[in-house]
Short mmCIF file of C-alpha atoms and ligand atoms in Angstrom, two decimals:
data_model
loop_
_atom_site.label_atom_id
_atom_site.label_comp_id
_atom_site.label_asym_id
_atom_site.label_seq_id
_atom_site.Cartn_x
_atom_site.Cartn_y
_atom_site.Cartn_z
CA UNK W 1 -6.01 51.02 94.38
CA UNK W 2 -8.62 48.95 92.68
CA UNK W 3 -10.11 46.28 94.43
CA UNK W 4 -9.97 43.22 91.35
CA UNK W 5 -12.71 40.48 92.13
CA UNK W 6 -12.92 39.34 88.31
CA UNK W 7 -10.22 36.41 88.54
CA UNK W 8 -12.51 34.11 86.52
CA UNK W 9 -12.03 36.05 83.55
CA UNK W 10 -8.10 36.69 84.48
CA UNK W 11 -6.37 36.35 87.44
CA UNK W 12 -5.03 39.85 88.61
CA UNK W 13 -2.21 40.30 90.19
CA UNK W 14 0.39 37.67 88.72
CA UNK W 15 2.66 36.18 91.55
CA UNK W 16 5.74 38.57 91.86
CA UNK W 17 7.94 35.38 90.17
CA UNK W 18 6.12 35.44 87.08
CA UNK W 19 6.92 39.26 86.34
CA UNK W 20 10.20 38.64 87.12
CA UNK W 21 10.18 35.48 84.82
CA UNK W 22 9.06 37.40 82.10
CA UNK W 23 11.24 40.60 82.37
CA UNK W 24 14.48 38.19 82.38
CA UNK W 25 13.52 35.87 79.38
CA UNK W 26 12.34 38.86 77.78
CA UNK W 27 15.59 40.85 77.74
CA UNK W 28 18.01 37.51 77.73
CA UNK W 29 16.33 35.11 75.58
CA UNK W 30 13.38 36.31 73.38
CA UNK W 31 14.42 34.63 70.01
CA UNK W 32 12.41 33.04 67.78
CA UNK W 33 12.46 29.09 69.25
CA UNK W 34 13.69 26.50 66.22
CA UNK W 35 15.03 23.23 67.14
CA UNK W 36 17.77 23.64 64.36
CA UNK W 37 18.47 27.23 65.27
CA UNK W 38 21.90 29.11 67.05
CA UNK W 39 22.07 28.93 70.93
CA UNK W 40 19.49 31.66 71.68
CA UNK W 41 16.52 29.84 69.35
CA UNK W 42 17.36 26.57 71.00
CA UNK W 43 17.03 28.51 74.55
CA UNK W 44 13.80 29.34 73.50
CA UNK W 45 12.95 26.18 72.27
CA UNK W 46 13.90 24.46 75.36
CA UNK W 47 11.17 27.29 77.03
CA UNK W 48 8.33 25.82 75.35
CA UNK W 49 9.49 21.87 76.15
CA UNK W 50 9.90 22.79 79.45
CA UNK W 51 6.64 24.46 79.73
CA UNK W 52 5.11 21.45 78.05
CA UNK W 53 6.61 19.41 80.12
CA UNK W 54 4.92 21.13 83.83
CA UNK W 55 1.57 21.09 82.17
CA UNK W 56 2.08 16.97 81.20
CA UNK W 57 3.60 16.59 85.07
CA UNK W 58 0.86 18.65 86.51
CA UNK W 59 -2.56 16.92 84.50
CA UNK W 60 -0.38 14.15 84.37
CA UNK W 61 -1.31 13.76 80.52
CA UNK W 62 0.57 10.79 78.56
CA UNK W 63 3.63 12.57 77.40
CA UNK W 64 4.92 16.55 76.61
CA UNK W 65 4.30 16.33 73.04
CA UNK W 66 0.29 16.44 73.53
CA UNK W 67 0.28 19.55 75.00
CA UNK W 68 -0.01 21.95 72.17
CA UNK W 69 0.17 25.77 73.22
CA UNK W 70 -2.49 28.29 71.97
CA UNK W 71 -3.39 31.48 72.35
CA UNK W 72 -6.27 31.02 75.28
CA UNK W 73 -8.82 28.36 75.83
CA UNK W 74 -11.21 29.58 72.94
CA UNK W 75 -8.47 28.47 70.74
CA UNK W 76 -7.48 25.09 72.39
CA UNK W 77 -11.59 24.49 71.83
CA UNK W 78 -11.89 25.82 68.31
CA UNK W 79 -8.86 23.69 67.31
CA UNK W 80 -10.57 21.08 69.39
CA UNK W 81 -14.33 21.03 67.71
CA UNK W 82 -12.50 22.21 63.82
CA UNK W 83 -10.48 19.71 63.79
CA UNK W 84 -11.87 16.66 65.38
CA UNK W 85 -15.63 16.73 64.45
CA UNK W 86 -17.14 14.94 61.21
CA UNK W 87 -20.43 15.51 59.14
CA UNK W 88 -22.63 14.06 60.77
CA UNK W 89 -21.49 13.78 64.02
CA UNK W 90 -23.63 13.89 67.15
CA UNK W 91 -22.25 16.53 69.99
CA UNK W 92 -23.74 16.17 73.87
CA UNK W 93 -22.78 19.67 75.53
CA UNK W 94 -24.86 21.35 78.58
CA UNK W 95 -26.55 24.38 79.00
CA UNK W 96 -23.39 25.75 81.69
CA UNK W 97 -20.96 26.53 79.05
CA UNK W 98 -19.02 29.58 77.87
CA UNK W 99 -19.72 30.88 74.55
CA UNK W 100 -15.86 29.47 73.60
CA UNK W 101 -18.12 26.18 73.67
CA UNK W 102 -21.90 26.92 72.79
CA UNK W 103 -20.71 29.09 69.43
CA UNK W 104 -18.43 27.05 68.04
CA UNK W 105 -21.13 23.37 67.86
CA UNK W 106 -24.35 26.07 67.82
CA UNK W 107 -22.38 27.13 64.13
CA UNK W 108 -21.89 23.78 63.55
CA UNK W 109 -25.54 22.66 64.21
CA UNK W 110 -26.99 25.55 62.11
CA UNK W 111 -24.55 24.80 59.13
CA UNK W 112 -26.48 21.19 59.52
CA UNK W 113 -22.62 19.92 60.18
CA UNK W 114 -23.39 18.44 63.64
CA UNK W 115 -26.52 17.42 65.98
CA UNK W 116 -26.24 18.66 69.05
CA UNK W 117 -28.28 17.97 72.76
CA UNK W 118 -27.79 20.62 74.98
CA UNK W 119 -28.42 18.49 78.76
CA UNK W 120 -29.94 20.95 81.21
CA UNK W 121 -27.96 21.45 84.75
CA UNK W 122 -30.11 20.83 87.96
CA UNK W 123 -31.00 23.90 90.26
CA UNK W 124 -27.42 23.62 92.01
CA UNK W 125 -25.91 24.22 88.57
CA UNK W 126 -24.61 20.61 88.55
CA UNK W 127 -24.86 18.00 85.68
CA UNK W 128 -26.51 14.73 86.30
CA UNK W 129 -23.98 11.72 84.60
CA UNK W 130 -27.32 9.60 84.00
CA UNK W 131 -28.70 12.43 81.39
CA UNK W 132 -25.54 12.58 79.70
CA UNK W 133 -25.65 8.30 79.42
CA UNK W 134 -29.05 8.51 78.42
CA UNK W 135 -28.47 11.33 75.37
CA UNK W 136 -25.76 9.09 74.31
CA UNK W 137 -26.38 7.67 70.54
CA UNK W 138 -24.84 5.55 67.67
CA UNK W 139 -23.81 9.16 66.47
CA UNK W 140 -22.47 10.75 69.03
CA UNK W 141 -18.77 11.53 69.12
CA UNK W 142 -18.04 13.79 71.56
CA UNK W 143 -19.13 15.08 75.08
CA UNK W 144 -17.88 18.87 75.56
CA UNK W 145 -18.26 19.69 79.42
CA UNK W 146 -16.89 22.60 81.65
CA UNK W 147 -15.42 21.58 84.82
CA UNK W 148 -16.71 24.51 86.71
CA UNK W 149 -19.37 26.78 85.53
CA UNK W 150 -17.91 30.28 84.93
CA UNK W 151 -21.00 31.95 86.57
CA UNK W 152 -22.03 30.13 89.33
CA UNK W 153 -18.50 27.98 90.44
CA UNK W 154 -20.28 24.92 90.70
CA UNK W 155 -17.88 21.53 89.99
CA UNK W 156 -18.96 19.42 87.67
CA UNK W 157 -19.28 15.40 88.20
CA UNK W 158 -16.00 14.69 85.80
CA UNK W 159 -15.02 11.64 87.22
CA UNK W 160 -18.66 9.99 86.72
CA UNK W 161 -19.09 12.33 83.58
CA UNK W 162 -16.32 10.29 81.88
CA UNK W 163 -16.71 6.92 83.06
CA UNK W 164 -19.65 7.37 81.34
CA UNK W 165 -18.60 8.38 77.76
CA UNK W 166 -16.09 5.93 78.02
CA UNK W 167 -18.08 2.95 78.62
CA UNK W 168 -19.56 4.34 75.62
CA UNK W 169 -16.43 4.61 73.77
CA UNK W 170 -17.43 8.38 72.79
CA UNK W 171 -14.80 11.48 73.00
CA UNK W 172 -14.76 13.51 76.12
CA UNK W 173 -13.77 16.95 75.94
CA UNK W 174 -13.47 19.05 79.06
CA UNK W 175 -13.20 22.93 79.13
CA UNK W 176 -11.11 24.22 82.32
CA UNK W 177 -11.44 27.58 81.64
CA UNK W 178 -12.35 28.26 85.70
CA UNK W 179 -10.21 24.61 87.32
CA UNK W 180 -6.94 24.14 85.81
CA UNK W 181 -4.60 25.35 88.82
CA UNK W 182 -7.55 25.62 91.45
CA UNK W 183 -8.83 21.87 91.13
CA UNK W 184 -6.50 18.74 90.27
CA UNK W 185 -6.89 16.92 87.38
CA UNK W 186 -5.63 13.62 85.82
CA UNK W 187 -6.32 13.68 82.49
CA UNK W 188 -5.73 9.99 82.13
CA UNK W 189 -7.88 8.46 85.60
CA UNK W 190 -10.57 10.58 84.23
CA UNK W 191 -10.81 9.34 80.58
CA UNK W 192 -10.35 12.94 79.55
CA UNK W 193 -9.29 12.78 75.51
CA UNK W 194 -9.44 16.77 74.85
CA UNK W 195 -8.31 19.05 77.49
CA UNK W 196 -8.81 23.12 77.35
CA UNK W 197 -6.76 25.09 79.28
CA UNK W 198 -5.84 29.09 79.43
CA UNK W 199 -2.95 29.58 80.85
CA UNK W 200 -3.85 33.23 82.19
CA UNK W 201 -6.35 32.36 84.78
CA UNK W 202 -5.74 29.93 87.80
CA UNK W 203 -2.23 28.95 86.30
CA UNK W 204 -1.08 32.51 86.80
CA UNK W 205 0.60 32.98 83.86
CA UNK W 206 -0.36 35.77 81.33
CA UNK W 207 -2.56 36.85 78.73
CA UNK W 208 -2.37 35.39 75.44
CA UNK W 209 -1.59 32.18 77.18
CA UNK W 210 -3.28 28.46 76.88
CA UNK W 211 -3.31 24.62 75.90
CA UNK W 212 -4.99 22.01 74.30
CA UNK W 213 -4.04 18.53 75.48
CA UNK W 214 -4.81 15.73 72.54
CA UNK W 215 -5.13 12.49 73.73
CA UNK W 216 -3.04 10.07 71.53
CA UNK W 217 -6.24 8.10 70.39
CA UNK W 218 -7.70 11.29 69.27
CA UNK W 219 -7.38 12.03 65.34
CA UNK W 220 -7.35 15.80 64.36
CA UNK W 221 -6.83 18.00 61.46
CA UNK W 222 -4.35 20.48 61.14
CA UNK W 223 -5.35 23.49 62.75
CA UNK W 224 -3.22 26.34 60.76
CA UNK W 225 -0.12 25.43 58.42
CA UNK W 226 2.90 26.56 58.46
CA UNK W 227 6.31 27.42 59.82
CA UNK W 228 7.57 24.70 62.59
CA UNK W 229 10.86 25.74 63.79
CA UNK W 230 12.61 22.81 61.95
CA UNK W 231 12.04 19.65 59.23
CA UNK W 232 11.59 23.05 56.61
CA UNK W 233 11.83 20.55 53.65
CA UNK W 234 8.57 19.17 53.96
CA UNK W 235 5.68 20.32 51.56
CA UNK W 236 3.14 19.88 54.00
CA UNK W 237 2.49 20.78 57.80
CA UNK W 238 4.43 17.66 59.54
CA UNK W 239 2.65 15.22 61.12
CA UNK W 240 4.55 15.26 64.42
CA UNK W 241 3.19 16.66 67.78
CA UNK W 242 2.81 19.25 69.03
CA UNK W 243 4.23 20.99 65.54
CA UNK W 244 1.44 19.64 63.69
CA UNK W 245 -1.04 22.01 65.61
CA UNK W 246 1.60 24.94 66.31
CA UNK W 247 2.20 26.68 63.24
CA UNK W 248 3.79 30.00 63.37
CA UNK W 249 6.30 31.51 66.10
CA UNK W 250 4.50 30.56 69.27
CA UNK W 251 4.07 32.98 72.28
CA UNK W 252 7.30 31.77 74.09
CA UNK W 253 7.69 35.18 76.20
CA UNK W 254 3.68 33.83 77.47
CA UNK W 255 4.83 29.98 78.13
CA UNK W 256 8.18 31.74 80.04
CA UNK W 257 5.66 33.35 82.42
CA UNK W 258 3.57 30.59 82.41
CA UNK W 259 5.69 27.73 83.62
CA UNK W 260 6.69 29.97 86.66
CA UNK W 261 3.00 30.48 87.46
CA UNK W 262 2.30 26.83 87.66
CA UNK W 263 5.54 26.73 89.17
CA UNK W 264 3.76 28.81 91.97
CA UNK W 265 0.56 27.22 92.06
CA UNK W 266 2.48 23.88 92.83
CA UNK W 267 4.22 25.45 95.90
CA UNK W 268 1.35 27.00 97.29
CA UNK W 269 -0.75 23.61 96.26
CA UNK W 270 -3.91 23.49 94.93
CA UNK W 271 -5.94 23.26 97.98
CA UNK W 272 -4.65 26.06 100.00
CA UNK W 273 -5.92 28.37 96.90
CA UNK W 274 -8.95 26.98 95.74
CA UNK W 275 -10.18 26.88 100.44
CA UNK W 276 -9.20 30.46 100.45
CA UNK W 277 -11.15 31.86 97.52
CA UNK W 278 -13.97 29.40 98.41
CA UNK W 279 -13.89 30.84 101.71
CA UNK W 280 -13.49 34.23 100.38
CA UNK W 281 -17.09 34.02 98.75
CA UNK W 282 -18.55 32.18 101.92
CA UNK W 283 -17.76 35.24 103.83
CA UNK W 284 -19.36 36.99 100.94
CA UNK W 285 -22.44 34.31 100.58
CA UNK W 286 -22.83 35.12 104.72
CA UNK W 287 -22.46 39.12 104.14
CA UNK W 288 -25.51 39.62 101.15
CA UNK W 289 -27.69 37.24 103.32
CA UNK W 290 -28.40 40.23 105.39
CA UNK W 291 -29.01 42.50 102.39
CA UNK W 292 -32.81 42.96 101.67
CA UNK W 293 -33.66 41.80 98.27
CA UNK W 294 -30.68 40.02 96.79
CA UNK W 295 -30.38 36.79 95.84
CA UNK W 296 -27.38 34.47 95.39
CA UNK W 297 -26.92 31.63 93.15
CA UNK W 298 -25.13 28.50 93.08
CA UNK W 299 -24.38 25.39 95.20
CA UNK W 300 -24.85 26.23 98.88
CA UNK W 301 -22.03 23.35 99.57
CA UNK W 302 -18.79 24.90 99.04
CA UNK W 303 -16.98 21.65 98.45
CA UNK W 304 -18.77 21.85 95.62
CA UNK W 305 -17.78 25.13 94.26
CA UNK W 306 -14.14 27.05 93.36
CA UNK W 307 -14.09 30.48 94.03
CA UNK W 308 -16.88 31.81 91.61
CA UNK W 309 -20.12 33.70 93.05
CA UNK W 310 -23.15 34.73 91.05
CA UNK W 311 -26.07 37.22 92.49
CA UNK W 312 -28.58 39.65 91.85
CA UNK W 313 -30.70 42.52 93.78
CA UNK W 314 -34.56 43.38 93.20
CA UNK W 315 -32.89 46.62 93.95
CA UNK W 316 -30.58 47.80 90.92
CA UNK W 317 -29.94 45.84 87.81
CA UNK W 318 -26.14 43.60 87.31
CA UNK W 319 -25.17 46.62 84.63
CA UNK W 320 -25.76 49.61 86.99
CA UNK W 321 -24.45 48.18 90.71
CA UNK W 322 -21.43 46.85 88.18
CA UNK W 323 -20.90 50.26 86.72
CA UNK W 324 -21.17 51.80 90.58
CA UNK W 325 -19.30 49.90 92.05
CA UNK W 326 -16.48 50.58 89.34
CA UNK W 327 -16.94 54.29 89.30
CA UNK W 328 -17.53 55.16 92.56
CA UNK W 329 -15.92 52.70 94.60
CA UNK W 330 -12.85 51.56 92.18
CA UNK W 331 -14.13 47.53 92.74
CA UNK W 332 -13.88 45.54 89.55
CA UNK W 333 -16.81 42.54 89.28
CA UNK W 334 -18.46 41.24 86.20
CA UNK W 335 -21.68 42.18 85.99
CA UNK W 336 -23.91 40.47 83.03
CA UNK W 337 -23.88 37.35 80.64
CA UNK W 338 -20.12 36.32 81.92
CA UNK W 339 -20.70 34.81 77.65
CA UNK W 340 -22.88 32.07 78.99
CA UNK W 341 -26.53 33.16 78.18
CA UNK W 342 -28.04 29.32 78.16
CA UNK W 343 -27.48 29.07 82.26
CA UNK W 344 -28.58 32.60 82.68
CA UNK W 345 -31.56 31.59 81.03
CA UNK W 346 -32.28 28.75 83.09
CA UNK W 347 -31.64 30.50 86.22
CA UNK W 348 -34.03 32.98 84.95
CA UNK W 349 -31.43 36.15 85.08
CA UNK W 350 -31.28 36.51 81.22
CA UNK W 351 -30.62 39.11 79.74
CA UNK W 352 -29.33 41.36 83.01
CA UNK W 353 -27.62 38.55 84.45
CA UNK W 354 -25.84 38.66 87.93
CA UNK W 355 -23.05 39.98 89.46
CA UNK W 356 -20.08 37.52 89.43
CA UNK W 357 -17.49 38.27 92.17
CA UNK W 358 -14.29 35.99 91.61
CA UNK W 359 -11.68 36.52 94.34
CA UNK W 360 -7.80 35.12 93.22
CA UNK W 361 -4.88 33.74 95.85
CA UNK W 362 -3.91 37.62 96.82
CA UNK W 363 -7.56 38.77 97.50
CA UNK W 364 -7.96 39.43 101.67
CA UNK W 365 -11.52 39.22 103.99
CA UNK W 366 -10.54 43.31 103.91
CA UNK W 367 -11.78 43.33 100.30
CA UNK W 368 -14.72 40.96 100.71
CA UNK W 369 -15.54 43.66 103.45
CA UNK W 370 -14.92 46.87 101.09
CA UNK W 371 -17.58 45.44 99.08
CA UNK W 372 -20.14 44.13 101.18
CA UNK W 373 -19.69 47.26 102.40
CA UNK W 374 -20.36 48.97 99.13
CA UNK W 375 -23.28 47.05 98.67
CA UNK W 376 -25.12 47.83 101.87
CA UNK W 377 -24.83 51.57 100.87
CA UNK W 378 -25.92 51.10 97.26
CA UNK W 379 -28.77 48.84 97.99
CA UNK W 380 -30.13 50.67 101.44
C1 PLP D 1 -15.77 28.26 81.23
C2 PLP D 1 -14.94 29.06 80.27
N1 PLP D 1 -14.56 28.49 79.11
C3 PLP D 1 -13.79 29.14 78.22
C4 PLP D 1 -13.37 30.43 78.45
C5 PLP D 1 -12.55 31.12 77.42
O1 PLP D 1 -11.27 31.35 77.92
P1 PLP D 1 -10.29 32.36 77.17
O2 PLP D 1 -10.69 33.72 77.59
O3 PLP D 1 -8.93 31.97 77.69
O4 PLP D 1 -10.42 32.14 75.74
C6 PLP D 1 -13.74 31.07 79.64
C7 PLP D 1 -13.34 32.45 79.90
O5 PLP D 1 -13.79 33.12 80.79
C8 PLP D 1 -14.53 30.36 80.58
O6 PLP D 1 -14.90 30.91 81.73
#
């Protein structure tokens, strides 16, 4: 049986109640949801509010209807950047993010659409508020910030972050691709205006699966037009939330799974998962200490970090010991870029990158060994 460390891309297994979630809507209720449909649309209609309604309980965001559902986080961020950004515009972003992030304003800046700065993280991987304040201009409408870097784990300063951009009376956008279900988050407390979710990773639900949350004092264009589930007479995409940004027959089979993994993650609370995959890659962190020639990166404090874990050896390049450790010992990491070449760059690991190793809630010590082990015989 494979050995799955790669939970920062998607979390792997699901919790046995989101299967089961799934497989029941699936053969009971898998209509197309309309609010002015027959019983079984209006079942699946009441699917998505529900659904809408955990992830505005959970972020505690300012009502259901700003939680629009998309198809991952890349989307929730395109739709985020497309629609809210102006000519003209000035962008503050950091040199931790995803690709979902860097593409989309790099574009942007090329086309001669935006300016963008691009703040620097410090050694730890950690953004410093003050640099964000200080690259703050007349122009600038929008901060874009991961919580968590999706390479090294570090947690960013988001409290600070958006007291900041507040103050300042700019946008703040946060990415959390690698927190939402492993760190709490109120949207509100923390001045948060755009808010990228997928709903496949620490939420536990499944592929194909995320959220955008729109702050009411945001304005954004339509994302795609069309279809609504109801007011059909109406030349034009309607203005109302979330319809306005949810054009087309939603992934209501993905929402059905994902409500029961958030479901889950509530029970087992946030803190009991995010201290045992921390201490998962402490035990790791402690293990490739005593391996000649590799070196780890990211914040030695793990209060700092979720369950993320970056390294490299002098020894064997991130491709190979990734494609060994595959073949011959059926252990899945992600070796490489992890689609985040500015913070490879700075950490000077560009363009083999590192090993990532990101345990989920069902990983055991027993699989932190299997590969520690591994890696002593690879790298002796
Ligand atoms: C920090 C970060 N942002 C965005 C994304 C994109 O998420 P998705 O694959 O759901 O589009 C990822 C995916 O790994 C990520 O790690």
């Amino acid at each position: 049986m494979t050995i799955y460390l790669d939970n920062a891309a998607t979390s792997f297994p699901k919790p046995e109640a989101v299967y089961q979630a799934m497989d029941r809507f699936g053969r009971a209720s898998l209509a197309n949801p309309g609010r002015a449909g027959h019983k079984m649309a209006l079942a699946a209609e009441h699917t998505l509010d529900d659904g809408r309604h955990r992830l505005n309980r959970f972020f505690n965001g300012t009502s259901p209807e700003r939680w629009v559902f998309t198809l991952n986080c890349t989307d929730a961020l395109n739709m985020a950047f497309k629609g809210v950004l102006q000519a003209g515009d000035h962008v503050i972003t950091s040199d931790l993010e995803h690709n979902s992030v860097s593409r989309p304003l790099r574009a942007m800046e090329l086309d001669g659409f935006i300016t963008l700065t691009r703040v620097k993280a410090d050694g730890t991987g950690t953004l410093d508020p003050d640099a964000i304040k200080v690259a703050i201009t007349p122009k600038t409408r929008m901060v874009a910030v991961g919580h968590a870097s999706n390479v090294i784990g570090t947690v960013q300063p988001i409290a600070e972050i958006g007291q900041v951009v507040r103050e300042r009376d700019v946008l703040f956008l946060v990415d959390a691709a690698q927190t939402a279900g492993v760190v709490p988050v109120d949207v509100q407390t923390l001045h948060i205006d755009l808010f990228a979710l997928p709903g496949h990773k620490g939420l536990m639900g499944p592929t194909g699966t995320g959220a955008l949350y729109v702050a009411p004092r945001v304005k954004i264009n339509v994302w795609r037009e069309g279809g609504t589930g109801g007011d059909s007479s109406n030349e034009v995409q309607p203005k109302e939330f979330p319809y306005f940004l949810e054009g087309g027959t939603p992934n209501v089979l993905g929402v059905a799974g994902l409500s029961t993994g958030i479901q889950w993650v509530e029970s087992e609370g946030l803190q009991k998962i995010r201290t045992h995959e921390v201490g998962l890659t402490e035990w790791l962190w402690r293990q490739l200490d005593g391996i000649d020639g590799v070196q780890v990166y990211g914040h030695r404090d793990a209060a700092r970090r979720v369950g993320t874990l970056s390294f490299r050896s002098e020894t064997l390049a991130a491709p190979e010991l990734g494609g060994i450790l595959d073949q011959a010992f059926d252990i899945a990491i992600r070796p490489g870029l992890h689609c985040a070449p500015y913070i490879h760059r700075s950490l000077g690991t560009f363009p083999d990158g590192t090993v990532r190793v990101s345990p989920g809630p069902f990983n055991t010590e027993a699989d932190i060994d299997r590969l520690a082990g591994a890696l002593r015989e690879i790298l002796s």
